[in-house]
């Protein structure tokens, strides 16, 4: 792994059934200082990819390196600098305070003041018992703790599942303030809108393959997101959907116009025209 890559996957082969491989020669390199959004349909392989990075699944061949370590070896130096928030969570029957006090010794850079601040922003009292909380409240406790560990790598699988609309807004605000130049965050979701105004890089998976991995700046340079009165016989249109003003469309940005990337429309454009997208982005 080069020094600029914090997460590197090279030639990964993996599958739950040896006769049905999930990943074949999968490659991916991620750098610190970014919040990556991992998008894909259910069953695209997102959760399996995250678990390979976290050392919870082992590749059949190829090499995974995270922050200079092989996750499958589960070394203490690796574990203290990586935190994984799974989609399904199971928390013990203790108070929030006791939960944090029990786990914080495993994370040398854990910041209690940050943890309490995140809890306050999520409106979660520290003395409450975890088992008496709703699923959404438990999720917020785990996200607050994950951010406060200050691990260099933070991986979250469907973190906004169970959160109401105000909590999703809080999530975006809190996560964006927790990024540092030496920290990498990777967030997987199928609720595309939940990552609006949060991520700066996008990874899209389809059928266990990575079909796009680029910065949003690169996406905005090559694609234009806007409204058109009609899209009939328009060869530049990659995806369009009816709107009150005509059609909201994703088109090739031949004029290099500025537009705001719409993640949901981008995802739909990639799903509809994966070959053309790969050709445009190389």
mmCIF file of C-alpha atoms in Angstrom:
data_model
loop_
_atom_site.group_PDB
_atom_site.id
_atom_site.type_symbol
_atom_site.label_atom_id
_atom_site.label_comp_id
_atom_site.label_asym_id
_atom_site.label_seq_id
_atom_site.Cartn_x
_atom_site.Cartn_y
_atom_site.Cartn_z
ATOM 1 C CA UNK A 1 0.000 0.000 0.000
ATOM 2 C CA UNK A 2 1.330 3.438 -0.900
ATOM 3 C CA UNK A 3 1.567 6.048 1.834
ATOM 4 C CA UNK A 4 -1.278 8.067 0.340
ATOM 5 C CA UNK A 5 -3.791 5.205 0.544
ATOM 6 C CA UNK A 6 -5.331 4.529 3.931
ATOM 7 C CA UNK A 7 -7.460 1.658 2.612
ATOM 8 C CA UNK A 8 -6.261 -0.541 -0.233
ATOM 9 C CA UNK A 9 -7.855 -3.638 -1.766
ATOM 10 C CA UNK A 10 -5.912 -5.406 -4.493
ATOM 11 C CA UNK A 11 -7.193 -8.365 -6.501
ATOM 12 C CA UNK A 12 -9.795 -9.370 -3.908
ATOM 13 C CA UNK A 13 -11.719 -12.588 -4.452
ATOM 14 C CA UNK A 14 -14.460 -13.452 -1.967
ATOM 15 C CA UNK A 15 -17.725 -15.353 -1.755
ATOM 16 C CA UNK A 16 -19.937 -17.071 0.797
ATOM 17 C CA UNK A 17 -20.239 -20.056 -1.546
ATOM 18 C CA UNK A 18 -17.081 -21.224 -3.325
ATOM 19 C CA UNK A 19 -19.179 -21.964 -6.411
ATOM 20 C CA UNK A 20 -20.714 -18.461 -6.437
ATOM 21 C CA UNK A 21 -18.032 -15.781 -6.012
ATOM 22 C CA UNK A 22 -19.224 -12.382 -4.833
ATOM 23 C CA UNK A 23 -16.069 -10.403 -5.666
ATOM 24 C CA UNK A 24 -13.579 -11.256 -8.402
ATOM 25 C CA UNK A 25 -10.361 -9.225 -8.707
ATOM 26 C CA UNK A 26 -11.863 -6.288 -6.817
ATOM 27 C CA UNK A 27 -9.620 -3.228 -6.492
ATOM 28 C CA UNK A 28 -10.156 -0.084 -4.454
ATOM 29 C CA UNK A 29 -7.942 2.646 -2.995
ATOM 30 C CA UNK A 30 -9.166 5.276 -0.524
ATOM 31 C CA UNK A 31 -7.282 8.238 0.930
ATOM 32 C CA UNK A 32 -7.566 10.035 4.283
ATOM 33 C CA UNK A 33 -9.198 13.437 4.627
ATOM 34 C CA UNK A 34 -12.376 12.397 2.799
ATOM 35 C CA UNK A 35 -15.913 11.227 3.520
ATOM 36 C CA UNK A 36 -16.779 8.519 1.012
ATOM 37 C CA UNK A 37 -20.337 7.518 0.217
ATOM 38 C CA UNK A 38 -20.839 3.891 -0.835
ATOM 39 C CA UNK A 39 -24.048 3.406 -2.807
ATOM 40 C CA UNK A 40 -25.657 0.362 -4.344
ATOM 41 C CA UNK A 41 -28.848 -1.642 -4.527
ATOM 42 C CA UNK A 42 -29.611 -4.194 -1.828
ATOM 43 C CA UNK A 43 -27.436 -7.242 -2.482
ATOM 44 C CA UNK A 44 -24.798 -5.310 -4.436
ATOM 45 C CA UNK A 45 -22.084 -6.372 -1.951
ATOM 46 C CA UNK A 46 -21.731 -3.167 0.090
ATOM 47 C CA UNK A 47 -21.885 -4.743 3.556
ATOM 48 C CA UNK A 48 -19.508 -7.545 2.566
ATOM 49 C CA UNK A 49 -17.011 -5.006 1.258
ATOM 50 C CA UNK A 50 -17.136 -3.047 4.528
ATOM 51 C CA UNK A 51 -16.689 -6.202 6.606
ATOM 52 C CA UNK A 52 -13.611 -7.162 4.603
ATOM 53 C CA UNK A 53 -12.118 -3.783 5.491
ATOM 54 C CA UNK A 54 -13.057 -4.190 9.154
ATOM 55 C CA UNK A 55 -11.529 -7.671 9.404
ATOM 56 C CA UNK A 56 -14.881 -9.368 9.999
ATOM 57 C CA UNK A 57 -14.654 -11.284 6.721
ATOM 58 C CA UNK A 58 -11.513 -12.686 5.099
ATOM 59 C CA UNK A 59 -10.741 -12.634 1.356
ATOM 60 C CA UNK A 60 -10.111 -15.929 -0.423
ATOM 61 C CA UNK A 61 -7.279 -14.273 -2.319
ATOM 62 C CA UNK A 62 -5.872 -10.825 -2.822
ATOM 63 C CA UNK A 63 -4.776 -8.361 -0.167
ATOM 64 C CA UNK A 64 -6.612 -5.884 2.058
ATOM 65 C CA UNK A 65 -4.641 -3.214 3.910
ATOM 66 C CA UNK A 66 -6.141 -0.636 6.259
ATOM 67 C CA UNK A 67 -3.885 2.007 7.771
ATOM 68 C CA UNK A 68 -0.894 -0.247 7.058
ATOM 69 C CA UNK A 69 -2.343 -3.429 8.610
ATOM 70 C CA UNK A 70 -4.031 -6.540 7.273
ATOM 71 C CA UNK A 71 -7.488 -6.568 8.895
ATOM 72 C CA UNK A 72 -7.706 -10.372 8.947
ATOM 73 C CA UNK A 73 -4.845 -10.491 11.471
ATOM 74 C CA UNK A 74 -6.915 -8.431 13.941
ATOM 75 C CA UNK A 75 -3.828 -6.915 15.553
ATOM 76 C CA UNK A 76 -4.378 -4.554 18.542
ATOM 77 C CA UNK A 77 -2.769 -1.665 16.625
ATOM 78 C CA UNK A 78 -5.304 -2.163 13.830
ATOM 79 C CA UNK A 79 -8.317 -2.572 16.125
ATOM 80 C CA UNK A 80 -7.633 0.568 18.148
ATOM 81 C CA UNK A 81 -7.646 2.744 15.034
ATOM 82 C CA UNK A 82 -10.690 1.372 13.198
ATOM 83 C CA UNK A 83 -14.321 1.595 14.267
ATOM 84 C CA UNK A 84 -17.156 -0.184 12.470
ATOM 85 C CA UNK A 85 -20.828 0.728 12.953
ATOM 86 C CA UNK A 86 -22.921 -2.191 11.619
ATOM 87 C CA UNK A 87 -26.428 -1.882 10.229
ATOM 88 C CA UNK A 88 -27.904 -4.135 12.909
ATOM 89 C CA UNK A 89 -26.770 -3.218 16.412
ATOM 90 C CA UNK A 90 -26.987 -5.112 19.708
ATOM 91 C CA UNK A 91 -26.086 -3.103 22.797
ATOM 92 C CA UNK A 92 -25.789 -4.415 26.390
ATOM 93 C CA UNK A 93 -28.219 -3.713 29.227
ATOM 94 C CA UNK A 94 -26.205 -0.868 30.782
ATOM 95 C CA UNK A 95 -26.436 2.916 30.925
ATOM 96 C CA UNK A 96 -24.917 5.066 28.204
ATOM 97 C CA UNK A 97 -22.228 6.240 30.635
ATOM 98 C CA UNK A 98 -21.287 2.682 31.629
ATOM 99 C CA UNK A 99 -21.154 1.596 27.987
ATOM 100 C CA UNK A 100 -18.679 4.358 27.154
ATOM 101 C CA UNK A 101 -16.589 3.772 30.281
ATOM 102 C CA UNK A 102 -16.285 0.065 29.458
ATOM 103 C CA UNK A 103 -15.186 0.504 25.841
ATOM 104 C CA UNK A 104 -13.143 3.711 25.865
ATOM 105 C CA UNK A 105 -9.903 2.041 27.140
ATOM 106 C CA UNK A 106 -9.688 0.198 23.798
ATOM 107 C CA UNK A 107 -9.462 3.507 21.899
ATOM 108 C CA UNK A 108 -6.486 5.665 22.996
ATOM 109 C CA UNK A 109 -7.816 8.836 21.331
ATOM 110 C CA UNK A 110 -11.328 8.582 22.753
ATOM 111 C CA UNK A 111 -12.546 12.042 23.821
ATOM 112 C CA UNK A 112 -15.215 11.987 26.546
ATOM 113 C CA UNK A 113 -16.067 15.657 26.108
ATOM 114 C CA UNK A 114 -16.733 15.078 22.403
ATOM 115 C CA UNK A 115 -18.890 12.058 23.228
ATOM 116 C CA UNK A 116 -21.013 14.094 25.648
ATOM 117 C CA UNK A 117 -21.326 16.900 23.117
ATOM 118 C CA UNK A 118 -22.488 14.510 20.399
ATOM 119 C CA UNK A 119 -25.014 12.971 22.799
ATOM 120 C CA UNK A 120 -26.350 16.425 23.621
ATOM 121 C CA UNK A 121 -26.684 17.270 19.934
ATOM 122 C CA UNK A 122 -28.570 14.014 19.422
ATOM 123 C CA UNK A 123 -30.671 14.803 22.541
ATOM 124 C CA UNK A 124 -29.638 11.578 24.347
ATOM 125 C CA UNK A 125 -29.256 11.678 28.194
ATOM 126 C CA UNK A 126 -26.087 9.927 29.383
ATOM 127 C CA UNK A 127 -27.736 8.239 32.372
ATOM 128 C CA UNK A 128 -30.382 6.384 30.375
ATOM 129 C CA UNK A 129 -30.252 2.613 30.012
ATOM 130 C CA UNK A 130 -29.591 1.368 26.500
ATOM 131 C CA UNK A 131 -32.214 -1.380 26.596
ATOM 132 C CA UNK A 132 -34.915 1.193 27.309
ATOM 133 C CA UNK A 133 -34.163 3.146 24.159
ATOM 134 C CA UNK A 134 -35.692 2.953 20.706
ATOM 135 C CA UNK A 135 -33.621 1.545 17.852
ATOM 136 C CA UNK A 136 -33.002 5.063 16.539
ATOM 137 C CA UNK A 137 -31.755 6.281 19.938
ATOM 138 C CA UNK A 138 -29.395 3.311 20.240
ATOM 139 C CA UNK A 139 -28.074 4.082 16.771
ATOM 140 C CA UNK A 140 -27.356 7.663 17.791
ATOM 141 C CA UNK A 141 -25.481 6.515 20.917
ATOM 142 C CA UNK A 142 -23.281 4.219 18.831
ATOM 143 C CA UNK A 143 -22.630 6.911 16.209
ATOM 144 C CA UNK A 144 -21.703 9.407 18.949
ATOM 145 C CA UNK A 145 -19.300 6.911 20.511
ATOM 146 C CA UNK A 146 -17.824 5.982 17.116
ATOM 147 C CA UNK A 147 -17.053 9.610 16.304
ATOM 148 C CA UNK A 148 -15.592 10.250 19.768
ATOM 149 C CA UNK A 149 -13.118 7.356 19.428
ATOM 150 C CA UNK A 150 -11.236 9.506 16.898
ATOM 151 C CA UNK A 151 -10.033 6.422 15.062
ATOM 152 C CA UNK A 152 -8.289 7.135 11.776
ATOM 153 C CA UNK A 153 -10.786 4.899 9.957
ATOM 154 C CA UNK A 154 -14.531 5.067 10.634
ATOM 155 C CA UNK A 155 -16.800 2.730 8.669
ATOM 156 C CA UNK A 156 -20.584 2.997 8.952
ATOM 157 C CA UNK A 157 -23.072 0.602 7.361
ATOM 158 C CA UNK A 158 -26.549 2.138 6.898
ATOM 159 C CA UNK A 159 -26.081 4.492 9.877
ATOM 160 C CA UNK A 160 -29.245 6.501 9.159
ATOM 161 C CA UNK A 161 -31.579 3.482 9.289
ATOM 162 C CA UNK A 162 -33.926 4.079 12.209
ATOM 163 C CA UNK A 163 -33.275 7.828 12.370
ATOM 164 C CA UNK A 164 -36.100 10.309 11.879
ATOM 165 C CA UNK A 165 -35.758 13.310 9.556
ATOM 166 C CA UNK A 166 -34.436 15.769 12.190
ATOM 167 C CA UNK A 167 -31.925 13.156 13.397
ATOM 168 C CA UNK A 168 -30.669 12.588 9.854
ATOM 169 C CA UNK A 169 -29.989 16.302 9.566
ATOM 170 C CA UNK A 170 -28.134 16.196 12.906
ATOM 171 C CA UNK A 171 -26.155 13.186 11.676
ATOM 172 C CA UNK A 172 -24.925 15.039 8.581
ATOM 173 C CA UNK A 173 -23.955 18.080 10.626
ATOM 174 C CA UNK A 174 -22.106 16.120 13.322
ATOM 175 C CA UNK A 175 -20.235 13.812 10.944
ATOM 176 C CA UNK A 176 -19.078 16.663 8.716
ATOM 177 C CA UNK A 177 -17.507 18.450 11.704
ATOM 178 C CA UNK A 178 -15.636 15.294 12.804
ATOM 179 C CA UNK A 179 -13.513 14.920 9.656
ATOM 180 C CA UNK A 180 -9.772 15.585 9.923
ATOM 181 C CA UNK A 181 -6.966 15.458 7.334
ATOM 182 C CA UNK A 182 -5.699 12.164 8.800
ATOM 183 C CA UNK A 183 -9.130 10.544 9.114
ATOM 184 C CA UNK A 184 -11.144 8.548 6.563
ATOM 185 C CA UNK A 185 -14.887 7.990 6.799
ATOM 186 C CA UNK A 186 -16.766 5.497 4.654
ATOM 187 C CA UNK A 187 -20.561 5.495 4.817
ATOM 188 C CA UNK A 188 -22.708 2.901 3.071
ATOM 189 C CA UNK A 189 -26.393 3.483 2.446
ATOM 190 C CA UNK A 190 -29.199 2.769 0.027
ATOM 191 C CA UNK A 191 -30.984 5.923 1.218
ATOM 192 C CA UNK A 192 -29.113 8.171 -1.167
ATOM 193 C CA UNK A 193 -30.598 11.475 0.006
ATOM 194 C CA UNK A 194 -29.173 10.912 3.495
ATOM 195 C CA UNK A 195 -25.677 11.665 2.168
ATOM 196 C CA UNK A 196 -26.562 14.986 0.530
ATOM 197 C CA UNK A 197 -24.153 17.788 1.497
ATOM 198 C CA UNK A 198 -22.018 15.330 3.494
ATOM 199 C CA UNK A 199 -19.751 13.263 1.246
ATOM 200 C CA UNK A 200 -17.040 14.508 -1.104
ATOM 201 C CA UNK A 201 -16.355 11.211 -2.915
ATOM 202 C CA UNK A 202 -18.794 8.679 -4.332
ATOM 203 C CA UNK A 203 -18.413 4.915 -4.822
ATOM 204 C CA UNK A 204 -21.221 3.098 -6.631
ATOM 205 C CA UNK A 205 -21.515 -0.679 -6.735
ATOM 206 C CA UNK A 206 -23.646 -2.804 -9.035
ATOM 207 C CA UNK A 207 -23.705 -6.568 -9.226
ATOM 208 C CA UNK A 208 -20.689 -6.854 -6.869
ATOM 209 C CA UNK A 209 -18.570 -4.557 -9.032
ATOM 210 C CA UNK A 210 -17.434 -0.986 -8.500
ATOM 211 C CA UNK A 211 -18.819 0.915 -11.466
ATOM 212 C CA UNK A 212 -17.898 4.417 -10.300
ATOM 213 C CA UNK A 213 -15.400 5.896 -7.856
ATOM 214 C CA UNK A 214 -14.795 9.626 -8.172
ATOM 215 C CA UNK A 215 -14.860 12.888 -6.297
ATOM 216 C CA UNK A 216 -18.053 14.925 -6.568
ATOM 217 C CA UNK A 217 -15.932 17.649 -8.205
ATOM 218 C CA UNK A 218 -15.008 15.221 -10.988
ATOM 219 C CA UNK A 219 -18.664 14.207 -11.352
ATOM 220 C CA UNK A 220 -19.763 17.845 -11.627
ATOM 221 C CA UNK A 221 -17.080 18.448 -14.253
ATOM 222 C CA UNK A 222 -18.290 15.632 -16.524
ATOM 223 C CA UNK A 223 -22.033 15.591 -15.828
ATOM 224 C CA UNK A 224 -24.661 18.329 -15.721
ATOM 225 C CA UNK A 225 -27.686 18.158 -13.428
ATOM 226 C CA UNK A 226 -30.530 20.414 -14.530
ATOM 227 C CA UNK A 227 -34.012 20.799 -15.997
ATOM 228 C CA UNK A 228 -34.959 20.385 -19.642
ATOM 229 C CA UNK A 229 -38.330 21.051 -21.315
ATOM 230 C CA UNK A 230 -38.047 17.785 -23.256
ATOM 231 C CA UNK A 231 -35.627 14.859 -23.478
ATOM 232 C CA UNK A 232 -37.005 13.094 -26.530
ATOM 233 C CA UNK A 233 -34.241 12.111 -28.974
ATOM 234 C CA UNK A 234 -31.635 13.883 -26.837
ATOM 235 C CA UNK A 235 -28.505 11.739 -27.064
ATOM 236 C CA UNK A 236 -26.763 13.647 -24.262
ATOM 237 C CA UNK A 237 -29.317 12.554 -21.645
ATOM 238 C CA UNK A 238 -28.144 9.752 -19.356
ATOM 239 C CA UNK A 239 -31.152 9.807 -17.052
ATOM 240 C CA UNK A 240 -34.343 11.874 -16.790
ATOM 241 C CA UNK A 241 -37.487 11.936 -14.694
ATOM 242 C CA UNK A 242 -40.621 14.080 -15.112
ATOM 243 C CA UNK A 243 -40.956 17.210 -12.956
ATOM 244 C CA UNK A 244 -43.275 20.188 -12.754
ATOM 245 C CA UNK A 245 -40.909 22.161 -14.977
ATOM 246 C CA UNK A 246 -40.374 19.462 -17.584
ATOM 247 C CA UNK A 247 -37.667 16.893 -16.871
ATOM 248 C CA UNK A 248 -34.945 16.743 -14.241
ATOM 249 C CA UNK A 249 -32.087 15.290 -16.243
ATOM 250 C CA UNK A 250 -28.482 14.133 -16.014
ATOM 251 C CA UNK A 251 -26.573 14.924 -19.189
ATOM 252 C CA UNK A 252 -23.038 15.018 -20.466
ATOM 253 C CA UNK A 253 -21.504 18.345 -19.453
ATOM 254 C CA UNK A 254 -20.129 19.280 -22.846
ATOM 255 C CA UNK A 255 -20.268 23.016 -22.114
ATOM 256 C CA UNK A 256 -18.536 22.592 -18.728
ATOM 257 C CA UNK A 257 -21.408 24.321 -16.933
ATOM 258 C CA UNK A 258 -21.588 24.370 -13.154
ATOM 259 C CA UNK A 259 -24.332 22.404 -11.401
ATOM 260 C CA UNK A 260 -24.947 20.752 -8.048
ATOM 261 C CA UNK A 261 -24.579 16.966 -8.057
ATOM 262 C CA UNK A 262 -27.875 15.247 -7.271
ATOM 263 C CA UNK A 263 -26.831 11.939 -5.706
ATOM 264 C CA UNK A 264 -30.108 10.172 -6.368
ATOM 265 C CA UNK A 265 -30.154 11.162 -10.020
ATOM 266 C CA UNK A 266 -26.464 10.255 -10.336
ATOM 267 C CA UNK A 267 -27.129 6.810 -8.893
ATOM 268 C CA UNK A 268 -30.038 6.261 -11.287
ATOM 269 C CA UNK A 269 -27.926 7.438 -14.231
ATOM 270 C CA UNK A 270 -25.153 4.984 -13.340
ATOM 271 C CA UNK A 271 -27.638 2.121 -12.941
ATOM 272 C CA UNK A 272 -29.235 2.911 -16.300
ATOM 273 C CA UNK A 273 -26.026 3.512 -18.283
ATOM 274 C CA UNK A 274 -23.099 1.821 -16.495
ATOM 275 C CA UNK A 275 -21.117 1.225 -19.665
ATOM 276 C CA UNK A 276 -21.455 4.773 -20.884
ATOM 277 C CA UNK A 277 -20.564 6.156 -17.447
ATOM 278 C CA UNK A 278 -17.414 3.987 -17.304
ATOM 279 C CA UNK A 279 -16.434 5.217 -20.751
ATOM 280 C CA UNK A 280 -16.924 8.861 -19.758
ATOM 281 C CA UNK A 281 -14.985 8.568 -16.505
ATOM 282 C CA UNK A 282 -12.360 6.112 -17.618
#
